[in-house]
Amino acid sequence: QKEVEQDPGPLSVPEGAIVSLNCTYSNSAFQYFMWYRQYSRKGPELLMYTYSSGNKEDGRFTAQVDKSSKYISLFIRDSQPSDSATYLCAMSEGGSGYSTLTFGKGTMLLVSP
Amino acid sequence: DAGITQSPRHKVTETGTPVTLRCHQTENHRYMYWYRQDPGHGLRLIHYSYGVKDTDKGEVSDGYSVSRSKTEDFLLTLESATSSQTSVYFCAISWDRADGYTFGSGTRLTVV
């Protein structure tokens, strides 16, 4: 079983739709959870950063972490064609030791006008 | 991306030749990383650095070496390039180990 699972998509939605992107993971030691957005031929950019369980909202974006289910989500409200990109989840253990980020493989999102 | 630059942006090289990719940051971040990104595999960590002259291997380090002689520069060397190393290479930086990473724009490497 891979550590982080993410549906590759593509996920196609019309403009204005609510989008739900998800990742599941197996490592219960993960404490820091992130979402990155990557446009074609560009580097990933950090979109959302959360620690432990709960919700975090930033404009049209909401990140949700459910550690009991080992499941994280990114919701995009009022989706725009400019949201068309690949979204990668990432997580790390933190703690006293050093751990690097573990990335999902990304979900491609296509928002049509 | 502001504060982190990768060079070259594109490179075509022949099998068996050594290749060095450069990552330069102006953010004074302690941590630096090299990833490769391939279809079906996502981002895979090659090597990372947690300080000057302090480096460690990632999950796909075979055939790669790194050096960090200054805080701002992290070099990735393909000792003898192979076609399987054709990929997009990303450098990333972070202030602390639990922070989000800032990625560079990538180097597209083709080994023929």
JSON list of N, CA and C in Angstrom, two decimals, chain A residues 32 34 36 38 41-44 46 49 88 92 94-101 103 105, chain B residues 9-10 31 33 35 37 40-43 45 48 90 97-101 103-105 108:
[
{"chain": "A", "resi": 32, "resn": "TYR", "atom": "N", "xyz": [1.43, 17.23, 9.57]},
{"chain": "A", "resi": 32, "resn": "TYR", "atom": "CA", "xyz": [1.37, 18.45, 8.78]},
{"chain": "A", "resi": 32, "resn": "TYR", "atom": "C", "xyz": [0.85, 18.09, 7.40]},
{"chain": "A", "resi": 34, "resn": "MET", "atom": "N", "xyz": [-0.58, 19.53, 3.54]},
{"chain": "A", "resi": 34, "resn": "MET", "atom": "CA", "xyz": [-0.51, 20.65, 2.62]},
{"chain": "A", "resi": 34, "resn": "MET", "atom": "C", "xyz": [-1.16, 20.29, 1.30]},
{"chain": "A", "resi": 36, "resn": "TYR", "atom": "N", "xyz": [-0.76, 21.61, -2.76]},
{"chain": "A", "resi": 36, "resn": "TYR", "atom": "CA", "xyz": [-0.02, 22.39, -3.74]},
{"chain": "A", "resi": 36, "resn": "TYR", "atom": "C", "xyz": [-0.80, 22.41, -5.04]},
{"chain": "A", "resi": 38, "resn": "GLN", "atom": "N", "xyz": [-0.23, 22.99, -9.17]},
{"chain": "A", "resi": 38, "resn": "GLN", "atom": "CA", "xyz": [0.82, 23.01, -10.18]},
{"chain": "A", "resi": 38, "resn": "GLN", "atom": "C", "xyz": [0.20, 23.23, -11.56]},
{"chain": "A", "resi": 41, "resn": "ARG", "atom": "N", "xyz": [3.79, 22.85, -16.81]},
{"chain": "A", "resi": 41, "resn": "ARG", "atom": "CA", "xyz": [5.17, 23.32, -17.06]},
{"chain": "A", "resi": 41, "resn": "ARG", "atom": "C", "xyz": [5.65, 24.35, -16.02]},
{"chain": "A", "resi": 42, "resn": "LYS", "atom": "N", "xyz": [5.05, 24.30, -14.84]},
{"chain": "A", "resi": 42, "resn": "LYS", "atom": "CA", "xyz": [5.48, 25.18, -13.75]},
{"chain": "A", "resi": 42, "resn": "LYS", "atom": "C", "xyz": [5.79, 24.34, -12.52]},
{"chain": "A", "resi": 43, "resn": "GLY", "atom": "N", "xyz": [6.45, 24.96, -11.54]},
{"chain": "A", "resi": 43, "resn": "GLY", "atom": "CA", "xyz": [6.69, 24.29, -10.28]},
{"chain": "A", "resi": 43, "resn": "GLY", "atom": "C", "xyz": [5.47, 24.32, -9.39]},
{"chain": "A", "resi": 44, "resn": "PRO", "atom": "N", "xyz": [5.33, 23.35, -8.47]},
{"chain": "A", "resi": 44, "resn": "PRO", "atom": "CA", "xyz": [4.21, 23.38, -7.52]},
{"chain": "A", "resi": 44, "resn": "PRO", "atom": "C", "xyz": [4.29, 24.62, -6.64]},
{"chain": "A", "resi": 46, "resn": "LEU", "atom": "N", "xyz": [2.60, 26.30, -3.00]},
{"chain": "A", "resi": 46, "resn": "LEU", "atom": "CA", "xyz": [1.86, 25.98, -1.79]},
{"chain": "A", "resi": 46, "resn": "LEU", "atom": "C", "xyz": [0.54, 26.75, -1.77]},
{"chain": "A", "resi": 49, "resn": "TYR", "atom": "N", "xyz": [-1.95, 25.05, 4.08]},
{"chain": "A", "resi": 49, "resn": "TYR", "atom": "CA", "xyz": [-1.09, 24.38, 5.06]},
{"chain": "A", "resi": 49, "resn": "TYR", "atom": "C", "xyz": [-1.89, 24.22, 6.34]},
{"chain": "A", "resi": 88, "resn": "LEU", "atom": "N", "xyz": [-1.70, 18.67, -5.80]},
{"chain": "A", "resi": 88, "resn": "LEU", "atom": "CA", "xyz": [-0.96, 17.64, -5.09]},
{"chain": "A", "resi": 88, "resn": "LEU", "atom": "C", "xyz": [-1.15, 17.80, -3.59]},
{"chain": "A", "resi": 92, "resn": "SER", "atom": "N", "xyz": [3.74, 15.50, 6.21]},
{"chain": "A", "resi": 92, "resn": "SER", "atom": "CA", "xyz": [4.98, 15.13, 6.87]},
{"chain": "A", "resi": 92, "resn": "SER", "atom": "C", "xyz": [4.71, 14.81, 8.34]},
{"chain": "A", "resi": 94, "resn": "GLY", "atom": "N", "xyz": [6.80, 15.68, 10.97]},
{"chain": "A", "resi": 94, "resn": "GLY", "atom": "CA", "xyz": [7.23, 16.68, 11.93]},
{"chain": "A", "resi": 94, "resn": "GLY", "atom": "C", "xyz": [7.89, 15.97, 13.10]},
{"chain": "A", "resi": 95, "resn": "GLY", "atom": "N", "xyz": [7.71, 16.52, 14.27]},
{"chain": "A", "resi": 95, "resn": "GLY", "atom": "CA", "xyz": [8.26, 15.90, 15.47]},
{"chain": "A", "resi": 95, "resn": "GLY", "atom": "C", "xyz": [9.74, 16.20, 15.63]},
{"chain": "A", "resi": 96, "resn": "SER", "atom": "N", "xyz": [10.40, 15.48, 16.53]},
{"chain": "A", "resi": 96, "resn": "SER", "atom": "CA", "xyz": [11.80, 15.78, 16.84]},
{"chain": "A", "resi": 96, "resn": "SER", "atom": "C", "xyz": [12.74, 15.29, 15.76]},
{"chain": "A", "resi": 97, "resn": "GLY", "atom": "N", "xyz": [12.37, 14.27, 15.05]},
{"chain": "A", "resi": 97, "resn": "GLY", "atom": "CA", "xyz": [13.20, 13.78, 13.98]},
{"chain": "A", "resi": 97, "resn": "GLY", "atom": "C", "xyz": [12.95, 14.55, 12.71]},
{"chain": "A", "resi": 98, "resn": "TYR", "atom": "N", "xyz": [13.78, 14.31, 11.70]},
{"chain": "A", "resi": 98, "resn": "TYR", "atom": "CA", "xyz": [13.56, 15.04, 10.46]},
{"chain": "A", "resi": 98, "resn": "TYR", "atom": "C", "xyz": [12.83, 14.16, 9.46]},
{"chain": "A", "resi": 99, "resn": "SER", "atom": "N", "xyz": [11.76, 14.66, 8.90]},
{"chain": "A", "resi": 99, "resn": "SER", "atom": "CA", "xyz": [11.08, 13.94, 7.84]},
{"chain": "A", "resi": 99, "resn": "SER", "atom": "C", "xyz": [10.76, 14.90, 6.71]},
{"chain": "A", "resi": 100, "resn": "THR", "atom": "N", "xyz": [10.94, 14.41, 5.51]},
{"chain": "A", "resi": 100, "resn": "THR", "atom": "CA", "xyz": [10.62, 15.22, 4.34]},
{"chain": "A", "resi": 100, "resn": "THR", "atom": "C", "xyz": [9.15, 15.02, 3.99]},
{"chain": "A", "resi": 101, "resn": "LEU", "atom": "N", "xyz": [8.66, 15.84, 3.07]},
{"chain": "A", "resi": 101, "resn": "LEU", "atom": "CA", "xyz": [7.28, 15.72, 2.65]},
{"chain": "A", "resi": 101, "resn": "LEU", "atom": "C", "xyz": [7.06, 14.47, 1.82]},
{"chain": "A", "resi": 103, "resn": "PHE", "atom": "N", "xyz": [4.50, 13.20, -1.01]},
{"chain": "A", "resi": 103, "resn": "PHE", "atom": "CA", "xyz": [3.52, 13.77, -1.93]},
{"chain": "A", "resi": 103, "resn": "PHE", "atom": "C", "xyz": [2.60, 12.70, -2.50]},
{"chain": "A", "resi": 105, "resn": "LYS", "atom": "N", "xyz": [0.37, 11.76, -5.96]},
{"chain": "A", "resi": 105, "resn": "LYS", "atom": "CA", "xyz": [0.77, 11.90, -7.35]},
{"chain": "A", "resi": 105, "resn": "LYS", "atom": "C", "xyz": [0.01, 13.01, -8.07]},
{"chain": "B", "resi": 9, "resn": "ARG", "atom": "N", "xyz": [17.25, 25.90, -17.61]},
{"chain": "B", "resi": 9, "resn": "ARG", "atom": "CA", "xyz": [15.82, 25.57, -17.66]},
{"chain": "B", "resi": 9, "resn": "ARG", "atom": "C", "xyz": [15.56, 24.35, -18.54]},
{"chain": "B", "resi": 10, "resn": "HIS", "atom": "N", "xyz": [16.37, 24.21, -19.56]},
{"chain": "B", "resi": 10, "resn": "HIS", "atom": "CA", "xyz": [16.25, 23.07, -20.47]},
{"chain": "B", "resi": 10, "resn": "HIS", "atom": "C", "xyz": [17.66, 22.59, -20.79]},
{"chain": "B", "resi": 31, "resn": "TYR", "atom": "N", "xyz": [16.93, 24.49, 4.53]},
{"chain": "B", "resi": 31, "resn": "TYR", "atom": "CA", "xyz": [16.67, 23.22, 3.88]},
{"chain": "B", "resi": 31, "resn": "TYR", "atom": "C", "xyz": [16.51, 23.40, 2.37]},
{"chain": "B", "resi": 33, "resn": "TYR", "atom": "N", "xyz": [16.10, 20.93, -1.41]},
{"chain": "B", "resi": 33, "resn": "TYR", "atom": "CA", "xyz": [15.69, 19.59, -1.86]},
{"chain": "B", "resi": 33, "resn": "TYR", "atom": "C", "xyz": [15.79, 19.52, -3.39]},
{"chain": "B", "resi": 35, "resn": "TYR", "atom": "N", "xyz": [14.00, 17.19, -6.38]},
{"chain": "B", "resi": 35, "resn": "TYR", "atom": "CA", "xyz": [13.00, 16.22, -6.76]},
{"chain": "B", "resi": 35, "resn": "TYR", "atom": "C", "xyz": [13.06, 15.99, -8.27]},
{"chain": "B", "resi": 37, "resn": "GLN", "atom": "N", "xyz": [10.19, 14.71, -11.31]},
{"chain": "B", "resi": 37, "resn": "GLN", "atom": "CA", "xyz": [8.78, 14.49, -11.52]},
{"chain": "B", "resi": 37, "resn": "GLN", "atom": "C", "xyz": [8.58, 13.80, -12.85]},
{"chain": "B", "resi": 40, "resn": "GLY", "atom": "N", "xyz": [3.06, 9.36, -13.84]},
{"chain": "B", "resi": 40, "resn": "GLY", "atom": "CA", "xyz": [2.79, 8.10, -13.17]},
{"chain": "B", "resi": 40, "resn": "GLY", "atom": "C", "xyz": [3.54, 7.90, -11.87]},
{"chain": "B", "resi": 41, "resn": "HIS", "atom": "N", "xyz": [4.54, 8.73, -11.62]},
{"chain": "B", "resi": 41, "resn": "HIS", "atom": "CA", "xyz": [5.35, 8.60, -10.40]},
{"chain": "B", "resi": 41, "resn": "HIS", "atom": "C", "xyz": [5.22, 9.81, -9.47]},
{"chain": "B", "resi": 42, "resn": "GLY", "atom": "N", "xyz": [4.78, 10.90, -10.01]},
{"chain": "B", "resi": 42, "resn": "GLY", "atom": "CA", "xyz": [4.69, 12.10, -9.19]},
{"chain": "B", "resi": 42, "resn": "GLY", "atom": "C", "xyz": [6.06, 12.64, -8.83]},
{"chain": "B", "resi": 43, "resn": "LEU", "atom": "N", "xyz": [6.12, 13.37, -7.73]},
{"chain": "B", "resi": 43, "resn": "LEU", "atom": "CA", "xyz": [7.36, 13.95, -7.25]},
{"chain": "B", "resi": 43, "resn": "LEU", "atom": "C", "xyz": [8.10, 12.93, -6.38]},
{"chain": "B", "resi": 45, "resn": "LEU", "atom": "N", "xyz": [11.74, 12.34, -4.21]},
{"chain": "B", "resi": 45, "resn": "LEU", "atom": "CA", "xyz": [12.88, 13.02, -3.62]},
{"chain": "B", "resi": 45, "resn": "LEU", "atom": "C", "xyz": [14.17, 12.32, -4.00]},
{"chain": "B", "resi": 48, "resn": "TYR", "atom": "N", "xyz": [18.43, 15.72, -0.29]},
{"chain": "B", "resi": 48, "resn": "TYR", "atom": "CA", "xyz": [18.11, 16.97, 0.37]},
{"chain": "B", "resi": 48, "resn": "TYR", "atom": "C", "xyz": [19.27, 17.41, 1.24]},
{"chain": "B", "resi": 90, "resn": "PHE", "atom": "N", "xyz": [13.01, 19.43, -10.07]},
{"chain": "B", "resi": 90, "resn": "PHE", "atom": "CA", "xyz": [12.62, 20.59, -9.30]},
{"chain": "B", "resi": 90, "resn": "PHE", "atom": "C", "xyz": [13.49, 20.72, -8.06]},
{"chain": "B", "resi": 97, "resn": "ARG", "atom": "N", "xyz": [11.85, 22.35, 8.92]},
{"chain": "B", "resi": 97, "resn": "ARG", "atom": "CA", "xyz": [11.52, 21.03, 8.39]},
{"chain": "B", "resi": 97, "resn": "ARG", "atom": "C", "xyz": [10.03, 20.80, 8.26]},
{"chain": "B", "resi": 98, "resn": "ALA", "atom": "N", "xyz": [9.23, 21.44, 9.06]},
{"chain": "B", "resi": 98, "resn": "ALA", "atom": "CA", "xyz": [7.78, 21.24, 8.98]},
{"chain": "B", "resi": 98, "resn": "ALA", "atom": "C", "xyz": [7.09, 22.29, 8.12]},
{"chain": "B", "resi": 99, "resn": "ASP", "atom": "N", "xyz": [7.86, 23.18, 7.55]},
{"chain": "B", "resi": 99, "resn": "ASP", "atom": "CA", "xyz": [7.27, 24.23, 6.71]},
{"chain": "B", "resi": 99, "resn": "ASP", "atom": "C", "xyz": [6.90, 23.70, 5.34]},
{"chain": "B", "resi": 100, "resn": "GLY", "atom": "N", "xyz": [6.01, 24.44, 4.68]},
{"chain": "B", "resi": 100, "resn": "GLY", "atom": "CA", "xyz": [5.76, 24.15, 3.28]},
{"chain": "B", "resi": 100, "resn": "GLY", "atom": "C", "xyz": [7.00, 24.48, 2.45]},
{"chain": "B", "resi": 101, "resn": "TYR", "atom": "N", "xyz": [7.10, 23.84, 1.31]},
{"chain": "B", "resi": 101, "resn": "TYR", "atom": "CA", "xyz": [8.25, 24.07, 0.45]},
{"chain": "B", "resi": 101, "resn": "TYR", "atom": "C", "xyz": [7.93, 25.11, -0.61]},
{"chain": "B", "resi": 103, "resn": "PHE", "atom": "N", "xyz": [9.00, 25.89, -4.43]},
{"chain": "B", "resi": 103, "resn": "PHE", "atom": "CA", "xyz": [9.63, 25.21, -5.54]},
{"chain": "B", "resi": 103, "resn": "PHE", "atom": "C", "xyz": [10.15, 26.19, -6.58]},
{"chain": "B", "resi": 104, "resn": "GLY", "atom": "N", "xyz": [11.23, 25.76, -7.24]},
{"chain": "B", "resi": 104, "resn": "GLY", "atom": "CA", "xyz": [11.70, 26.48, -8.40]},
{"chain": "B", "resi": 104, "resn": "GLY", "atom": "C", "xyz": [10.86, 26.13, -9.62]},
{"chain": "B", "resi": 105, "resn": "SER", "atom": "N", "xyz": [11.22, 26.71, -10.75]},
{"chain": "B", "resi": 105, "resn": "SER", "atom": "CA", "xyz": [10.45, 26.53, -11.98]},
{"chain": "B", "resi": 105, "resn": "SER", "atom": "C", "xyz": [10.79, 25.25, -12.73]},
{"chain": "B", "resi": 108, "resn": "ARG", "atom": "N", "xyz": [14.08, 20.96, -17.35]},
{"chain": "B", "resi": 108, "resn": "ARG", "atom": "CA", "xyz": [13.63, 19.84, -18.19]},
{"chain": "B", "resi": 108, "resn": "ARG", "atom": "C", "xyz": [14.87, 19.23, -18.84]}
]
